[in-house]
CSV table of C-alpha atoms and ligand atoms in Angstrom, one decimal:
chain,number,residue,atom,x,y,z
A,1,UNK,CA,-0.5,10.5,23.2
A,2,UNK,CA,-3.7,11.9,21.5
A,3,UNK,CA,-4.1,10.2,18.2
A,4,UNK,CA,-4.2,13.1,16.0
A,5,UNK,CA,-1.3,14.7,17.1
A,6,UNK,CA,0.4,11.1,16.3
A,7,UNK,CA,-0.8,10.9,12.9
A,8,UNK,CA,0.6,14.7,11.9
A,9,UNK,CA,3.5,13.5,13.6
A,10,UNK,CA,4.0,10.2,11.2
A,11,UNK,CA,3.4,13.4,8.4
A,12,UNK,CA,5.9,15.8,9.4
A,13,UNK,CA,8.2,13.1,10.0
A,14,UNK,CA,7.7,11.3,6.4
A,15,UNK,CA,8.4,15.1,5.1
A,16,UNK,CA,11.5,15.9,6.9
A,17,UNK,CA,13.3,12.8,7.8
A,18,UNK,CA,15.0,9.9,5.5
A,19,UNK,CA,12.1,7.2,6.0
A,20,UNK,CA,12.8,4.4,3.7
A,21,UNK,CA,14.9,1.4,4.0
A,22,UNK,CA,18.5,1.9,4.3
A,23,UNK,CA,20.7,-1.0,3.1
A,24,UNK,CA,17.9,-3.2,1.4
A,25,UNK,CA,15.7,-2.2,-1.6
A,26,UNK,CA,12.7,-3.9,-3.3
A,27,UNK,CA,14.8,-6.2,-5.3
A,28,UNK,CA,13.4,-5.0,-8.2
A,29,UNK,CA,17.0,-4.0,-9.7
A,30,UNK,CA,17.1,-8.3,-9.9
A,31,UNK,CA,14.1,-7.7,-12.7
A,32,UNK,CA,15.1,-7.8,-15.9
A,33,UNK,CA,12.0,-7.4,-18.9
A,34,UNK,CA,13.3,-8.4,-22.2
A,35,UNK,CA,13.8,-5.5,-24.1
A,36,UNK,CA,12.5,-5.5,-27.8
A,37,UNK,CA,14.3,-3.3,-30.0
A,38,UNK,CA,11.8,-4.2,-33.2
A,39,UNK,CA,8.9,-3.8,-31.2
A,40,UNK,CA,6.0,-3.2,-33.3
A,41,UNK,CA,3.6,-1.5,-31.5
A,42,UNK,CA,3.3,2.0,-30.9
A,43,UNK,CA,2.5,4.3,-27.8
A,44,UNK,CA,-1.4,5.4,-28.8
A,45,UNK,CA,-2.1,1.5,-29.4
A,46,UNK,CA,-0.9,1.0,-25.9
A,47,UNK,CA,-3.9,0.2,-23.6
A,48,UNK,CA,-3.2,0.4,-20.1
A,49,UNK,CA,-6.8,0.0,-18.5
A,50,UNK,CA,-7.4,-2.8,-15.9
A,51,UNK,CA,-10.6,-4.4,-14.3
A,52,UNK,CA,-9.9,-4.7,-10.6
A,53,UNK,CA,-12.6,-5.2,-8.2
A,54,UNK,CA,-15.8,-4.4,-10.3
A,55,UNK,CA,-14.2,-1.0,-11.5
A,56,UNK,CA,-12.5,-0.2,-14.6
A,57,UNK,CA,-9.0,1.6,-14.0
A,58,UNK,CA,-7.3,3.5,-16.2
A,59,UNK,CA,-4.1,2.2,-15.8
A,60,UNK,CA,-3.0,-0.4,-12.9
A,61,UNK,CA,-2.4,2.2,-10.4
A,62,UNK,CA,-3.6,3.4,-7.3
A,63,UNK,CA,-2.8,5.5,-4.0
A,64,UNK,CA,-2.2,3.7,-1.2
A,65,UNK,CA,-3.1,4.6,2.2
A,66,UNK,CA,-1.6,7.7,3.9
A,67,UNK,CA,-4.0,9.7,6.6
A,68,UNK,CA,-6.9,11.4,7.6
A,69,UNK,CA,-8.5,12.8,10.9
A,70,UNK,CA,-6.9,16.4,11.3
A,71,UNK,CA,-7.6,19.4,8.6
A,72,UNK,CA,-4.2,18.1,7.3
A,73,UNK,CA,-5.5,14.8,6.6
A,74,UNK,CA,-8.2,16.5,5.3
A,75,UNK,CA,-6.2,18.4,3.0
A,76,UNK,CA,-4.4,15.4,1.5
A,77,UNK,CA,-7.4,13.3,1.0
A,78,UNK,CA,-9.3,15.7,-0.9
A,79,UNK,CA,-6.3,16.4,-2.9
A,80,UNK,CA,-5.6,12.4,-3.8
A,81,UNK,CA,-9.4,12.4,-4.5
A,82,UNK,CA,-9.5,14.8,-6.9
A,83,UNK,CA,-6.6,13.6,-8.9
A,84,UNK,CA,-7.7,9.8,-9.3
A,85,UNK,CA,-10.9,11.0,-10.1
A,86,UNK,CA,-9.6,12.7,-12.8
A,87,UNK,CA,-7.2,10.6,-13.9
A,88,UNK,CA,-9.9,7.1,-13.6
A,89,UNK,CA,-7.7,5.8,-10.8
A,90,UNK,CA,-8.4,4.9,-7.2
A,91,UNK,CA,-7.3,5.4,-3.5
A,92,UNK,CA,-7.0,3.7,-0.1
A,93,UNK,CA,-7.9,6.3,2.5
A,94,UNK,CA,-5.6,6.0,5.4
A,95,UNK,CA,-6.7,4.4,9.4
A,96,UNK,CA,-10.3,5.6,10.0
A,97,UNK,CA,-9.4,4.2,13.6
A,98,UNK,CA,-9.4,7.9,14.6
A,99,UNK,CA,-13.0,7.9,13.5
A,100,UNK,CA,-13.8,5.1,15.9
A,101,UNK,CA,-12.1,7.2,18.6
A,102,UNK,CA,-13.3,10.9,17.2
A,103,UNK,CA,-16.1,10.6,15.4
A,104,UNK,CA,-16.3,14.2,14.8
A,105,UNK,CA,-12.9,14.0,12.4
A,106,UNK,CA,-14.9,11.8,10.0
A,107,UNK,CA,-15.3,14.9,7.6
A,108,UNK,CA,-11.5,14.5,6.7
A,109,UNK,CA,-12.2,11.0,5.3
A,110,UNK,CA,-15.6,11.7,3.8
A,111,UNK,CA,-14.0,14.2,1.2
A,112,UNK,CA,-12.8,11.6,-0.7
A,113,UNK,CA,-16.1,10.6,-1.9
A,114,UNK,CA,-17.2,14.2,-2.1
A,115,UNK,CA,-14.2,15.1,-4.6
A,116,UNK,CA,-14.4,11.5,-6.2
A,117,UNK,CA,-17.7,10.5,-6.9
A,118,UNK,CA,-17.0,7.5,-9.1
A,119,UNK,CA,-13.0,6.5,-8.4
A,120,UNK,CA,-12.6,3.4,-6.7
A,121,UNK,CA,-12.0,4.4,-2.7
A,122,UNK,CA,-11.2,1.6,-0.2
A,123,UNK,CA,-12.2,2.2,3.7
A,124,UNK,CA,-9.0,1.6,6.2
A,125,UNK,CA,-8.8,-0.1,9.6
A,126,UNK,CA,-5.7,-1.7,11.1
A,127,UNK,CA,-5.9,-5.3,12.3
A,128,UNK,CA,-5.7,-4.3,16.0
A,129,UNK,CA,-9.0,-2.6,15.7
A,130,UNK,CA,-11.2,-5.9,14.6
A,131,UNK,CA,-10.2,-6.7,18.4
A,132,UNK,CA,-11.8,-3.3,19.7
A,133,UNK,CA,-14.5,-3.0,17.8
A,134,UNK,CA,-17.3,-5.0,16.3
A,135,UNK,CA,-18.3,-5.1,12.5
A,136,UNK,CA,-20.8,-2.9,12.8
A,137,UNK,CA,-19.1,-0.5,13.6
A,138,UNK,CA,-17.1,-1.1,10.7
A,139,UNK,CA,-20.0,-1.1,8.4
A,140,UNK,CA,-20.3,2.5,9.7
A,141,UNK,CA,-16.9,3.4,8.6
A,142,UNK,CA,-17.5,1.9,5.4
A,143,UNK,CA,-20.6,3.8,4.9
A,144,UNK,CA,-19.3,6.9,5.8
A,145,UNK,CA,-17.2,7.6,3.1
A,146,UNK,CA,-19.1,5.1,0.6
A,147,UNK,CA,-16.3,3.2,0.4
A,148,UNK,CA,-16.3,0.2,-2.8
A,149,UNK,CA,-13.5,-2.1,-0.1
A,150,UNK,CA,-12.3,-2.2,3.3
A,151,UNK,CA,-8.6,-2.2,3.5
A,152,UNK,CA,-7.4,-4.2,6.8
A,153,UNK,CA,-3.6,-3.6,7.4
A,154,UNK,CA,-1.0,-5.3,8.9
A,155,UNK,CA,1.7,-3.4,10.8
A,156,UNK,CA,3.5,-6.0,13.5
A,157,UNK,CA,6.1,-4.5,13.3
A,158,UNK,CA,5.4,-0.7,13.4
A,159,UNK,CA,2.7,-2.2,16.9
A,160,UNK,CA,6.1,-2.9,18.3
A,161,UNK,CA,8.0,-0.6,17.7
A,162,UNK,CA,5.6,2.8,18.6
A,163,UNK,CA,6.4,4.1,22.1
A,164,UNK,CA,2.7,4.0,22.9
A,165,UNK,CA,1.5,0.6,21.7
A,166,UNK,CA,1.0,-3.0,23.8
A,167,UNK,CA,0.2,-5.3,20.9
A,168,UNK,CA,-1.3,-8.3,21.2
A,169,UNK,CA,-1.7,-10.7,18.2
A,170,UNK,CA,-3.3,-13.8,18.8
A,171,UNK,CA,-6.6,-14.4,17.7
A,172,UNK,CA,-6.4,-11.5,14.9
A,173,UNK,CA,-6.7,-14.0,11.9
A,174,UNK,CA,-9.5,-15.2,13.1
A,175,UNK,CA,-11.3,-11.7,13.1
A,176,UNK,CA,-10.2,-10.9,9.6
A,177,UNK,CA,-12.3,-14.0,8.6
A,178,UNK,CA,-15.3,-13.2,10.9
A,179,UNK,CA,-15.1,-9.5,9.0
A,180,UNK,CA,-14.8,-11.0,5.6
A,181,UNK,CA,-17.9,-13.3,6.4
A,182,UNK,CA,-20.0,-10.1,7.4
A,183,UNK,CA,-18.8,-7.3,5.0
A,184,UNK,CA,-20.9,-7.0,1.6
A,185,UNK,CA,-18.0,-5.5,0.3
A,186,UNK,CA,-14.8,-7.2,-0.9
A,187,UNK,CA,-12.0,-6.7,1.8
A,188,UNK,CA,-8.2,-6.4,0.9
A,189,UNK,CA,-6.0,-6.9,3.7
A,190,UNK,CA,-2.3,-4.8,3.0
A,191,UNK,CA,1.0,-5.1,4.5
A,192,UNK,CA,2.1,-2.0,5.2
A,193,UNK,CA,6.4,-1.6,4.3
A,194,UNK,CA,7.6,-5.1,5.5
A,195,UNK,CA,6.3,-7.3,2.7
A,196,UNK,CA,4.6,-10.9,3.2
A,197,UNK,CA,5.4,-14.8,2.0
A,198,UNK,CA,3.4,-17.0,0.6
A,199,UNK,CA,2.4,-19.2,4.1
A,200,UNK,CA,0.7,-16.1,5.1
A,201,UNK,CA,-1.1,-15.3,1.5
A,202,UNK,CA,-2.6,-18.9,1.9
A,203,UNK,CA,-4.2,-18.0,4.9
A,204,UNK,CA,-5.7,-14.6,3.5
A,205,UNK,CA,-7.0,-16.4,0.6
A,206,UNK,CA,-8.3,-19.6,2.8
A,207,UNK,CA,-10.8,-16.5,4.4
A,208,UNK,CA,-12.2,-15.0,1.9
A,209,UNK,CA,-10.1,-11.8,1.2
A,210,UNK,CA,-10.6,-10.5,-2.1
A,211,UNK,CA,-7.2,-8.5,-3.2
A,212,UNK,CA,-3.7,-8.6,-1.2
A,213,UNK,CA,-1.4,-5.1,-1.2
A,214,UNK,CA,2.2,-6.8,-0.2
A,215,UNK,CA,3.3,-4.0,0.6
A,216,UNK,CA,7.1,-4.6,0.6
A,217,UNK,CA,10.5,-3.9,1.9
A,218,UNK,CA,12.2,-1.6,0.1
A,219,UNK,CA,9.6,2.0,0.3
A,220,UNK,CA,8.5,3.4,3.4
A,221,UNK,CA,10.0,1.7,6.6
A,222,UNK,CA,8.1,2.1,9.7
A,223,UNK,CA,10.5,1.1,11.9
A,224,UNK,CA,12.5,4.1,10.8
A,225,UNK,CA,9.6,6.2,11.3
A,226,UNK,CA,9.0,4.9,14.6
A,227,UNK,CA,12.6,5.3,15.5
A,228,UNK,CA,12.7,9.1,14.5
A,229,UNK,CA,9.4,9.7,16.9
A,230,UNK,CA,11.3,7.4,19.7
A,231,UNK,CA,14.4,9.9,19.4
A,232,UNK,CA,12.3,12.6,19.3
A,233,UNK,CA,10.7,11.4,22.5
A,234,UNK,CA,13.5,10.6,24.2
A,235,UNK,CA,12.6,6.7,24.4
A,236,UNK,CA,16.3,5.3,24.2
A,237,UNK,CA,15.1,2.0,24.4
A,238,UNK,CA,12.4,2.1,21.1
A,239,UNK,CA,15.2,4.2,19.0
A,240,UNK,CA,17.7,1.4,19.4
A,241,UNK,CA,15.2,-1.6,18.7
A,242,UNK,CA,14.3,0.2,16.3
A,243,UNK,CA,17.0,0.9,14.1
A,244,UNK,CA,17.6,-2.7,14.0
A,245,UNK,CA,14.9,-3.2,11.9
A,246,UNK,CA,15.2,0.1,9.5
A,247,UNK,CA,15.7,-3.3,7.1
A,248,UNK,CA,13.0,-5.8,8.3
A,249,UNK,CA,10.7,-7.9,6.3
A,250,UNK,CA,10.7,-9.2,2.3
A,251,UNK,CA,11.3,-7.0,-0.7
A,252,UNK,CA,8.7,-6.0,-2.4
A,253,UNK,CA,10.0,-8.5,-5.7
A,254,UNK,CA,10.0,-11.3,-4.0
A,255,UNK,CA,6.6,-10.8,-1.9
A,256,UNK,CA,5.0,-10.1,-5.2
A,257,UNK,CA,6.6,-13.5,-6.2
A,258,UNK,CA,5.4,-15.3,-2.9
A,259,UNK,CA,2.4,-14.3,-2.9
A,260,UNK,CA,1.7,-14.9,-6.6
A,261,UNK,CA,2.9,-18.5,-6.2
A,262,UNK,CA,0.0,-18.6,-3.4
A,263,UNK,CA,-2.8,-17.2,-4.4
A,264,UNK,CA,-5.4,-18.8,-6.5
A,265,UNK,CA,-7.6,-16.1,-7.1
A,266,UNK,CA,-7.3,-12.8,-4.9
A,267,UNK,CA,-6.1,-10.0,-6.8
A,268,UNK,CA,-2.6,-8.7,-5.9
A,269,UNK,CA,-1.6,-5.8,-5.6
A,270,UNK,CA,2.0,-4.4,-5.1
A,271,UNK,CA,3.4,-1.8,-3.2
A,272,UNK,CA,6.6,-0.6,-1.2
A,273,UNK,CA,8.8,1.3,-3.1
A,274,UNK,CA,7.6,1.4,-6.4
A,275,UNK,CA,8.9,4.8,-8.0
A,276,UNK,CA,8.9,4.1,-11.5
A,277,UNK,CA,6.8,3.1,-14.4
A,278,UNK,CA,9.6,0.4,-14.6
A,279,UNK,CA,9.3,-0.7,-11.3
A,280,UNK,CA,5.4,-0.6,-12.0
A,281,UNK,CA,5.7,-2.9,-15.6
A,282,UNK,CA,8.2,-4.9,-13.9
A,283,UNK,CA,5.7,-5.7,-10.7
A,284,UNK,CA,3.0,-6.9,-13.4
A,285,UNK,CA,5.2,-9.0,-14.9
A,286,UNK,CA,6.0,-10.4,-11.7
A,287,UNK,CA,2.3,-11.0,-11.4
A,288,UNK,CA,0.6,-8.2,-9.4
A,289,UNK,CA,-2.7,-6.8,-11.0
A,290,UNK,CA,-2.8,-3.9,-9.5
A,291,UNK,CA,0.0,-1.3,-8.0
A,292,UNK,CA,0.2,0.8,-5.5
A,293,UNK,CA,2.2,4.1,-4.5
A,294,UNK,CA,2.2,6.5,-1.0
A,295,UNK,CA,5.0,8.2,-0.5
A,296,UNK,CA,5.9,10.1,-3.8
A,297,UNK,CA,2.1,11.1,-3.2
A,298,UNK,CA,2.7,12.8,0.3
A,299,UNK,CA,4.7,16.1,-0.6
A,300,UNK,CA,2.5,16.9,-3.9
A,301,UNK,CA,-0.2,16.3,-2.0
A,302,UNK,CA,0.3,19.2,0.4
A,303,UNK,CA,0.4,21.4,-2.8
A,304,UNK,CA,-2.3,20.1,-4.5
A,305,UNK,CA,-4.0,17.9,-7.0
A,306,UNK,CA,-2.2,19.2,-10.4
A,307,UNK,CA,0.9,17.8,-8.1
A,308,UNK,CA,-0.6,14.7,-8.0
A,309,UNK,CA,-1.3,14.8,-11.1
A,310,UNK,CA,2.0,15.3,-12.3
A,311,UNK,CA,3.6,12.2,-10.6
A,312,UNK,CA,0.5,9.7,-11.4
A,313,UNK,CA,1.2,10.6,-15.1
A,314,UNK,CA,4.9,10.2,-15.4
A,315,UNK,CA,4.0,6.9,-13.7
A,316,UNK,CA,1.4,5.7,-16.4
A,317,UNK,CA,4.0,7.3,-19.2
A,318,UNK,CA,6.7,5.3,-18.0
A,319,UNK,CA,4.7,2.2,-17.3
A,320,UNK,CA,3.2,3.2,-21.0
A,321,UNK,CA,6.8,3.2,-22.1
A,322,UNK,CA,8.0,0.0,-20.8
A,323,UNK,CA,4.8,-1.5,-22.6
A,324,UNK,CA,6.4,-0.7,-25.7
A,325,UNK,CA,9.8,-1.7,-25.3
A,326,UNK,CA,8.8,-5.1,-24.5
A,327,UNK,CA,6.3,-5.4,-27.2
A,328,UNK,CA,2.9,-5.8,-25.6
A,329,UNK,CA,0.1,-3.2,-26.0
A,330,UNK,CA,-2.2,-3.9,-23.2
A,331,UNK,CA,-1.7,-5.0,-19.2
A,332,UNK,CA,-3.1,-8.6,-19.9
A,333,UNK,CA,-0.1,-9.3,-22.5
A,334,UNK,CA,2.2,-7.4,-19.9
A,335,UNK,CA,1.3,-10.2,-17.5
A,336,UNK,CA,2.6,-12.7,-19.8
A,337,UNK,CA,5.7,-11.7,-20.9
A,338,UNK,CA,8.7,-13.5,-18.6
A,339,UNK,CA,11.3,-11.5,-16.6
A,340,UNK,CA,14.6,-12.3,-16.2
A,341,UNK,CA,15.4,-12.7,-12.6
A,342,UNK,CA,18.8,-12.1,-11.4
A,343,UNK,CA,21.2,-11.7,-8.4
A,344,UNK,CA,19.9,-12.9,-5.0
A,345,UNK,CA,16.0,-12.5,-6.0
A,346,UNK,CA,17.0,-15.6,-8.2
A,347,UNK,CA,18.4,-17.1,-5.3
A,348,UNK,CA,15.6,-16.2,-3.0
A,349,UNK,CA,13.1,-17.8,-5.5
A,350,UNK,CA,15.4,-21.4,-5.8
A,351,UNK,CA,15.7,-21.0,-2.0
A,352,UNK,CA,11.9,-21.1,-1.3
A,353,UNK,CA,11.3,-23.2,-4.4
A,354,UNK,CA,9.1,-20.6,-6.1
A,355,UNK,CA,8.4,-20.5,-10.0
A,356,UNK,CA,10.2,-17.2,-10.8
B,1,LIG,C1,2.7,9.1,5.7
B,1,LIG,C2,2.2,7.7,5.5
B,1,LIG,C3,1.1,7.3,6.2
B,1,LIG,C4,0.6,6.0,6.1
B,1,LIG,N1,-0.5,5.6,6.8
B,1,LIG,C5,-1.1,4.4,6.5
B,1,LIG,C6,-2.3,4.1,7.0
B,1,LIG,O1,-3.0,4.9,7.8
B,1,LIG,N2,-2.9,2.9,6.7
B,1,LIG,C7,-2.2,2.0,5.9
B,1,LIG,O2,-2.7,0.9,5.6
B,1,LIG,N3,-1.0,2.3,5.4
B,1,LIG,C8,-0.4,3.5,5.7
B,1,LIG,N4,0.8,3.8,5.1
B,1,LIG,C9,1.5,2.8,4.4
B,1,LIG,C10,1.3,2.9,2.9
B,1,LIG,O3,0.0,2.7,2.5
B,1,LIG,C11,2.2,1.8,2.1
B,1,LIG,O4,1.8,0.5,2.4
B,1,LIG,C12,3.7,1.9,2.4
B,1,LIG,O5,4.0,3.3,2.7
B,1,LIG,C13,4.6,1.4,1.3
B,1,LIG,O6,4.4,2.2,0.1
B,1,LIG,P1,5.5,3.3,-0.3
B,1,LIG,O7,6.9,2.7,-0.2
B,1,LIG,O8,5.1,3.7,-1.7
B,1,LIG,O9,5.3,4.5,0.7
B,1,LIG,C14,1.3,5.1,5.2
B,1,LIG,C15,2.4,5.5,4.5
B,1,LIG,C16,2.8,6.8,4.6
B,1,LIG,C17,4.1,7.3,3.8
């Protein structure tokens, strides 16, 4: 199936259909922050800015990865752009494997640097690509959109699940090192719905990659995406492996918490459905430096960037909010205050032997 008519497909489906995990959640309900009912500090003295990757944010908070290479993904790209621009945040720019394929559809991932000239913007290539193509071409992609990362993500799961894919996986490690080695550009390698533990943050860190997204369970499942495209296409033997694994992978708490007890000093960053300024406080807590959101972003970016707008700022309000009912007044004392973990994320963490 042609590539673009894939990718507005993963769109229209995201829109229309119930796409995130059914039974399981991030965990972050487990999360408790102590709440400080004489707290002392008041909302204008609350700074929320963050220093990640040689850029100064405004608050811990970016836009993850969602599309490009038709005029849709055109449309939603230059939309995000403008918004983070604004707002001093950043963006992940979705695959730019269509580019490889198409290079005439790089114009709907340029934009981004066109309508943010000074946000932080990541590049985006799946891990199957590093087999397909050679770093320089990569470098070209980078370049293209003048891009301050390249993103790498991981998506094993959604590979085996879409009707038209014949993964193969061995080896791939290997290539995210040999791209590390040969980028000049720090490279963050992202999960991309089905979280990761810390054996496999070790490995990230042991190659040189700057920043991990963990990208949860909990958000977006792309085994349910993939299972509404198998329906659609009649596949009956996709839809029903598929469905098994609406629920796959780690929660986005405890990935945060894995991969915390891991790293050394990679930046983390945490995504998977986070919808909250709580669930964003409660992911720094956890340990994550940075956060990320993408689908809340999807519908308001169809309308525009005010939309965007709109849901990035009740994100740093509430986030904002949290800060003071806990009794810190910027990210770095955030980071130190101690959550309460409950429930089965407590048990998850005595299972694994993990410092909660
Ligand atoms: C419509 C849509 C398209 C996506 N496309 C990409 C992609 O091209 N590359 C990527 O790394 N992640 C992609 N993702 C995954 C997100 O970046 C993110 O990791 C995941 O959706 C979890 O975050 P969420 O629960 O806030 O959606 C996409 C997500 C959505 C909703």
């Amino acid at each position: 199936m042609d590539i673009e008519v894939r990718k507005d497909e993963h769109i229209e489906i995201c829109l229309a259909e119930a796409v995130e995990a059914e039974r399981e959640t991030t965990w972050l309900e487990y999360v408790y922050l102590p709440h400080r009912c004489l707290p002392e500090v008041d909302p204008e003295d609350v700074g929320l800015e963050v220093d990640f990757l040689g850029f100064r944010f405004s608050a811990p908070i970016m836009v993850s990865a969602i599309t490009g290479g038709s005029s849709l993904g055109f449309k939603i790209n230059a939309n995000i752009a403008e918004a983070v621009e604004k707002l001093r945040l950043g963006m992940c720019v979705g695959s730019q494997r269509i580019a490889l394929e198409k290079p005439e559809t790089v114009y709907s991932f340029k934009i981004a640097r066109e309508r943010a000239p000074t946000a932080f913007i990541s590049a985006n290539i799946g891990f199957q690509e590093l087999r397909r193509y050679s770093v320089d071409r990569l470098i070209e992609l980078v370049e293209s959109i003048e891009a301050d990362a390249l993103t790498i993500h991981l998506n094993p799961l959604q590979e085996l699940l879409q009707i038209e894919s014949k993964p193969t996986f061995k080896g791939l490690t290997s290539k995210i090192g040999e791209a590390v080695k040969q980028l000049r550009i720090p490279v963050i390698v992202k999960e991309t719905g089905a979280g990761m533990i810390r054996e496999d943050a070790v490995k990230l860190e042991e190659l040189g990659v700057k920043a991990i997204d963990v990208a949860g369970l909990g958000g977006t499942s792309w085994s349910r995406v993939e299972y509404h495209r198998a329906v659609r296409w009649h596949n009956y033997l996709k839809a029903g492996v598929s469905k098994a694994f609406w629920d796959w992978g780690i929660p986005t708490a405890a990935s945060i918490i894995e991969v915390r007890s891991a790293v050394r000093s990679a930046r983390i960053i945490a995504s998977g459905g986070l919808r909250s300024g709580v669930d964003i406080a409660k992911a720094i807590c956890l340990g994550a430096d940075m956060c990320a959101v993408a689908l809340p972003i999807l519908k308001p970016a169809l309308r525009g960037p005010h939309e965007i707008e709109k849901i990035l700022r009740i994100l740093i309000e509430g986030l904002r909010t949290a800060a003071v009912l806990t009794g810190v007044s910027r990210i770095d004392e955030l980071k130190k205050v101690k959550p309460i973990i409950a429930g089965r994320l407590a048990e998850w963490v005595n299972e694994r032997g993990l410092k909660g």
